[in-house]
mmCIF file of C-alpha atoms and ligand atoms in Angstrom:
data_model
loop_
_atom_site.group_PDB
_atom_site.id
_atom_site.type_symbol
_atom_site.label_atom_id
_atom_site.label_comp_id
_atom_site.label_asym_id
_atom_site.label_seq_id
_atom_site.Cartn_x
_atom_site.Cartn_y
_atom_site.Cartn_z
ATOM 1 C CA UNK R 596 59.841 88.211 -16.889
ATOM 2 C CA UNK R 597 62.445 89.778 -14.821
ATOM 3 C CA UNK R 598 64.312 92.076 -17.422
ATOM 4 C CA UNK R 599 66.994 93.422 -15.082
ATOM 5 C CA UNK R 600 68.012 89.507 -14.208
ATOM 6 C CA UNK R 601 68.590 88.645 -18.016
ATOM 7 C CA UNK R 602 70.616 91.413 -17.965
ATOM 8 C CA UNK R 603 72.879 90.422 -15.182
ATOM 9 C CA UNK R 604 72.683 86.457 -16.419
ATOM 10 C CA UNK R 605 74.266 87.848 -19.621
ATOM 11 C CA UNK R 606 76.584 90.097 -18.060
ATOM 12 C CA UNK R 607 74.930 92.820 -19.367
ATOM 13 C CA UNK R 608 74.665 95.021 -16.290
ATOM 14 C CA UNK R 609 78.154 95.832 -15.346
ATOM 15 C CA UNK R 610 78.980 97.271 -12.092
ATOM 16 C CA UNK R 611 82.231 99.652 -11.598
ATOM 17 C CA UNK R 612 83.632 102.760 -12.283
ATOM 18 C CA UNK R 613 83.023 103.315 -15.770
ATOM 19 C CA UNK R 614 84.034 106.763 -18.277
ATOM 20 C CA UNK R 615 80.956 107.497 -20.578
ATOM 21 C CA UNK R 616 81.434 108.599 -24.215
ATOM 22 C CA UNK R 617 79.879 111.977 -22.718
ATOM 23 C CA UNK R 618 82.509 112.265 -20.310
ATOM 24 C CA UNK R 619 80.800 111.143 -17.386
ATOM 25 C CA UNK R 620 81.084 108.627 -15.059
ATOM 26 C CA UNK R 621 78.887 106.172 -13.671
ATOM 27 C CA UNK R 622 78.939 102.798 -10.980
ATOM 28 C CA UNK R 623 76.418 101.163 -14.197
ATOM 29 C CA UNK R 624 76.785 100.126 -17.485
ATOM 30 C CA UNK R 625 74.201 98.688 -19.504
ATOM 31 C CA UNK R 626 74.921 96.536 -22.634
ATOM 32 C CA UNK R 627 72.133 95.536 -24.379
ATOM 33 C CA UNK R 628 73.941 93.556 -27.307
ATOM 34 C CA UNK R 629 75.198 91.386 -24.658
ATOM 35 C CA UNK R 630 71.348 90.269 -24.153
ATOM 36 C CA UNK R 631 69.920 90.671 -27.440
ATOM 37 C CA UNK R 632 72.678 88.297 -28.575
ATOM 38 C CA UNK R 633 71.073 85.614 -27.349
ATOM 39 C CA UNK R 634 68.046 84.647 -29.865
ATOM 40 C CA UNK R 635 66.314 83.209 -27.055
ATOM 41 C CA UNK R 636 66.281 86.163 -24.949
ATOM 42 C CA UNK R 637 65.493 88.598 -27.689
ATOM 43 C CA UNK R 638 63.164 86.572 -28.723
ATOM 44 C CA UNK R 639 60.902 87.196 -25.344
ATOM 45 C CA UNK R 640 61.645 90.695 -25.126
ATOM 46 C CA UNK R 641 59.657 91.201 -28.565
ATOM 47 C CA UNK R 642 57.052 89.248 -27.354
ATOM 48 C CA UNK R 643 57.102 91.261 -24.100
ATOM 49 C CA UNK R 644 56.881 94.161 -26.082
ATOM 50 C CA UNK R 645 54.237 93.198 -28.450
ATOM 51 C CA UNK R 646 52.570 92.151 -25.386
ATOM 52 C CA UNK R 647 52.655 95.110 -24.010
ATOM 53 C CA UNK R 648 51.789 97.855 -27.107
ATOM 54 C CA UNK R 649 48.507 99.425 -27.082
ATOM 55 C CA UNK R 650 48.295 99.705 -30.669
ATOM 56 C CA UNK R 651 48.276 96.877 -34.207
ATOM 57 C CA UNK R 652 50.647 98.383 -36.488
ATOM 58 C CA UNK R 653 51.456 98.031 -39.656
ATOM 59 C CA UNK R 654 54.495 97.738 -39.595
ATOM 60 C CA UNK R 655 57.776 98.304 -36.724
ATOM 61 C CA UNK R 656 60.529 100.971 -37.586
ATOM 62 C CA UNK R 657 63.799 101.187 -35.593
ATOM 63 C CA UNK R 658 67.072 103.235 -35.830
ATOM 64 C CA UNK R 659 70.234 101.341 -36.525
ATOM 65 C CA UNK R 660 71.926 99.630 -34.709
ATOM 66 C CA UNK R 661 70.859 99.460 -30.858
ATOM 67 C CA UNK R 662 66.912 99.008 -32.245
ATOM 68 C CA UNK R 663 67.464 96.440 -34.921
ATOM 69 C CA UNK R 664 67.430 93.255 -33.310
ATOM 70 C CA UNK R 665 64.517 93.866 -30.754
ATOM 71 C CA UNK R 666 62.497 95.776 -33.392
ATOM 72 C CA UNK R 667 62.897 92.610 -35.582
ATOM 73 C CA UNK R 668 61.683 90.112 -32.641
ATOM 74 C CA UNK R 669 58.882 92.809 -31.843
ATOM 75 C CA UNK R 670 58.140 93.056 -35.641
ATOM 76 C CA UNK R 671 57.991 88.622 -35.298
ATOM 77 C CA UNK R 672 55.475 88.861 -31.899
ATOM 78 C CA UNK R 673 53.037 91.246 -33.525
ATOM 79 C CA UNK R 674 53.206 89.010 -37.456
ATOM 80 C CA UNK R 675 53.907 92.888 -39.352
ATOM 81 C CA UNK R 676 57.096 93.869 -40.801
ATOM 82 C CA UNK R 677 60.217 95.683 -39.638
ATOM 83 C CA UNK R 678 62.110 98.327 -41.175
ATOM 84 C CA UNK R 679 64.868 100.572 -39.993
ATOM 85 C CA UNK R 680 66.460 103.591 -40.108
ATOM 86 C CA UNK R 681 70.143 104.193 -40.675
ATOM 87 C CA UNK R 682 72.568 107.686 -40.569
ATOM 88 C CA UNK R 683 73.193 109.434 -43.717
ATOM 89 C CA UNK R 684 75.121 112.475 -43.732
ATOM 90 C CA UNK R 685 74.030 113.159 -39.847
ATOM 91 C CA UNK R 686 70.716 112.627 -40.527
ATOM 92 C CA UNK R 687 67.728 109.834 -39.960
ATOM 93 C CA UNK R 688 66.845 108.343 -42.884
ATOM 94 C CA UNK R 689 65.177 104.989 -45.006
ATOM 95 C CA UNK R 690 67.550 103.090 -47.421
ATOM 96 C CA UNK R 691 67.555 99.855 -48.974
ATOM 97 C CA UNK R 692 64.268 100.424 -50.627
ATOM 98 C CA UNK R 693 62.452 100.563 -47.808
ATOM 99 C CA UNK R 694 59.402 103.039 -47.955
ATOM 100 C CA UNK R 695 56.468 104.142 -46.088
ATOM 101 C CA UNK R 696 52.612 104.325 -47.009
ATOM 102 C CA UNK R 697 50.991 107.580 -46.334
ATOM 103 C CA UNK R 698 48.317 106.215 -43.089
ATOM 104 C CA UNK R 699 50.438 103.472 -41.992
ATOM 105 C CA UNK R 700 50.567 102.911 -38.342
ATOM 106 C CA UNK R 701 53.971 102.973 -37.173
ATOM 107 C CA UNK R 702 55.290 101.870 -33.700
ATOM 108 C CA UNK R 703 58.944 102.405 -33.173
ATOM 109 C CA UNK R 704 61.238 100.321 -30.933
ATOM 110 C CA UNK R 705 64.447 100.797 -29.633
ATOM 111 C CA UNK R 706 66.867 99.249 -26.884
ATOM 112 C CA UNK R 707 67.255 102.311 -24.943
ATOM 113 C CA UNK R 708 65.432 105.189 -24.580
ATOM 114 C CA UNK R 709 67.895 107.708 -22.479
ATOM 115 C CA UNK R 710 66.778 111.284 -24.008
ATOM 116 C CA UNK R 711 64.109 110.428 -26.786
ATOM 117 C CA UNK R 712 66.539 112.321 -29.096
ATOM 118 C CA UNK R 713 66.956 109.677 -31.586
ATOM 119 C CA UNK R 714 62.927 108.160 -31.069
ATOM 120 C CA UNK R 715 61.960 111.543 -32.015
ATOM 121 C CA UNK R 716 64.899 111.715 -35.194
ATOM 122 C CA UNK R 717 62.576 108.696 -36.671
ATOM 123 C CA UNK R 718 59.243 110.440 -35.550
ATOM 124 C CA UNK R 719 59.997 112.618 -38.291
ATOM 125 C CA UNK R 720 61.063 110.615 -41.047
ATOM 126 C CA UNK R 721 57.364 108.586 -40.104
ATOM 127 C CA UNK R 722 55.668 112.022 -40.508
ATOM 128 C CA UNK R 723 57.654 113.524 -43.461
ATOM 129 C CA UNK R 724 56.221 110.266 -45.317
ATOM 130 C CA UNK R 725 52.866 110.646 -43.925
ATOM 131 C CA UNK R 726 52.285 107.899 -42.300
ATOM 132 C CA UNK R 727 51.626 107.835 -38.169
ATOM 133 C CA UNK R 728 53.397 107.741 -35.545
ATOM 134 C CA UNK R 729 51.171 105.178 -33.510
ATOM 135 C CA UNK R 730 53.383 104.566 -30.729
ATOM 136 C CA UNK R 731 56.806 104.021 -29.003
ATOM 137 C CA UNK R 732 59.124 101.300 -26.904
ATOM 138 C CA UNK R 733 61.841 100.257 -25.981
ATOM 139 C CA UNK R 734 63.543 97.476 -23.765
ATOM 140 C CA UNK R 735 64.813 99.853 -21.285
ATOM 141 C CA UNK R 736 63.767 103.288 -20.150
ATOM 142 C CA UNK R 737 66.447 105.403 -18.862
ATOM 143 C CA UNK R 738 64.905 108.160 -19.503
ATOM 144 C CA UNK R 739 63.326 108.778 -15.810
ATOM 145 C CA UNK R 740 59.802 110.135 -17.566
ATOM 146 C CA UNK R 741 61.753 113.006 -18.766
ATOM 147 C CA UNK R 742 62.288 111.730 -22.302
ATOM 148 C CA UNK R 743 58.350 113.143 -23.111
ATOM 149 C CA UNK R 744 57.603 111.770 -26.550
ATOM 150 C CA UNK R 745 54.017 112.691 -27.336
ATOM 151 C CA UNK R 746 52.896 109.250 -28.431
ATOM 152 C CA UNK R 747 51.895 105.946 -25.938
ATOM 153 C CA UNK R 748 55.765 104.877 -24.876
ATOM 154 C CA UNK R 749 56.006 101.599 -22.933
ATOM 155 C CA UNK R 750 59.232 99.771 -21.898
ATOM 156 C CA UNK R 751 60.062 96.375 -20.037
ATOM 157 C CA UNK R 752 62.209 98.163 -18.092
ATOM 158 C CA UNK R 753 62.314 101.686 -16.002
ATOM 159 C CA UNK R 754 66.074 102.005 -14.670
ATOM 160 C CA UNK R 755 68.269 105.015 -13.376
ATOM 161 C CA UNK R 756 71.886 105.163 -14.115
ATOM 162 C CA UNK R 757 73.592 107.519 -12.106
ATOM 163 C CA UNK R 758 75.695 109.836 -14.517
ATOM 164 C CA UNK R 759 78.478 112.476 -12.240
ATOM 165 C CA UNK R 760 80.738 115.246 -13.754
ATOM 166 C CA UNK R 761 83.881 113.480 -12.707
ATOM 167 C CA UNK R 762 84.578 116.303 -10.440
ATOM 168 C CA UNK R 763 81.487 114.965 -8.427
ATOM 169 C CA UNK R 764 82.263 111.642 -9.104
ATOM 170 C CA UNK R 765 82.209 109.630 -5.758
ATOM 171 C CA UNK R 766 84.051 106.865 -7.153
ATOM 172 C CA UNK R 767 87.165 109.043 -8.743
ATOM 173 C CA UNK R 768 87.005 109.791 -4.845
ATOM 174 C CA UNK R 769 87.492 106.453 -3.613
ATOM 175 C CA UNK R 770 90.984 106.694 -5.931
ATOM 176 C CA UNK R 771 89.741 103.514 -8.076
ATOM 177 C CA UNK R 772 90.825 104.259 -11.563
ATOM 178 C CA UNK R 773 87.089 105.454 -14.065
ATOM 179 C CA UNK R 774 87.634 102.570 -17.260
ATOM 180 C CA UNK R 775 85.977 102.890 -20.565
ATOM 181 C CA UNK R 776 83.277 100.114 -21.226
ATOM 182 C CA UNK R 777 84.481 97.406 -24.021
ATOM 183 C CA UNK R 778 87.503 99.328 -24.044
ATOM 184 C CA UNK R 779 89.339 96.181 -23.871
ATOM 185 C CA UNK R 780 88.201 94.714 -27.220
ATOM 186 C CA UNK R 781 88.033 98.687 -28.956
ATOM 187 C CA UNK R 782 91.883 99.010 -28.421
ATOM 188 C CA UNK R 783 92.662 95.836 -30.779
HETATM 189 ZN ZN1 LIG D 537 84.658 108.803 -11.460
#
């Protein structure tokens, strides 16, 4: 499966001049929603995913929201469960009565892994239940092997988004205008 032309066939990967909620800019933006939206599609991510894991869990855990949908169709591929993670209070945490067994197996699955920061947020809630951390994946790895998570961590998809301090920004040089992605529909 070619992961980076389901992305472009759902208009997923757009190209531009685009201001990042960190302030940066970029000529990329990636929108996994846009792909994940369609069942079919998420459907053979999971199983590219579940295809591609090292380990049999016991069950998949992603955070909300970018990991629930692929978790679930990874969770589907591999016949376990899925449970996720939400934000409480600025913190990673389970709700909804979902609980872990100490010794579980637990792979974790996101869209996007840029930094690892938030993989590594639900590392911890895995390990302050007891259970294991078995492995990690995502759909995309922007992470450009820098994320280092300390557990097997396999992705569909390796890519490198260029991200400038606008100051460096070739494109704010070129005098074409940096826009906010989805900005459109946020402003309603
Ligand atoms: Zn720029």
């Amino acid at each position: 499966m070619n992961v980076e032309q389901l992305f472009v066939e759902n208009g997923a990967l757009l190209k531009g001049h685009f201001l990042l909620s960190s302030g940066l800019h970029s000529d990329r933006y990636l929108q996994c929603a846009l792909v994940l939206a369609q069942p079919g599609a998420a459907e053979k991510l999971g199983k590219a995913i579940a295809e591609k894991s090292s380990v049999k869990p016991d069950l998949v855990l992603s955070p909300a929201m970018g990991g629930l949908m692929i978790g679930h169709e990874v969770a589907r591929a591999l016949g376990v469960r899925h449970y996720f993670t939400e934000r409480a209070e600025g913190s990673m945490v389970l709700r909804r009565g979902f609980s872990l067994k100490p010794g579980e197996k637990v792979i974790v699955v996101e869209d996007v892994v840029t930094t690892g920061k938030s993989t590594k947020e639900v590392f911890e809630v895995i390990k302050a239940a007891g259970a294991t951390v078995a492995a990690a994946a995502s759909i995309v790895d922007r992470s450009e092997g820098k994320s280092n998570l300390g557990v097997p961590y396999a992705a569909l998809w390796a890519v490198s988004v260029p991200a400038w301090k606008p100051e460096d920004c070739p494109l704010c040089k070129t005098g074409v205008p940096a826009v906010k992605p989805g900005s459109r529909t946020e402003k309603k």
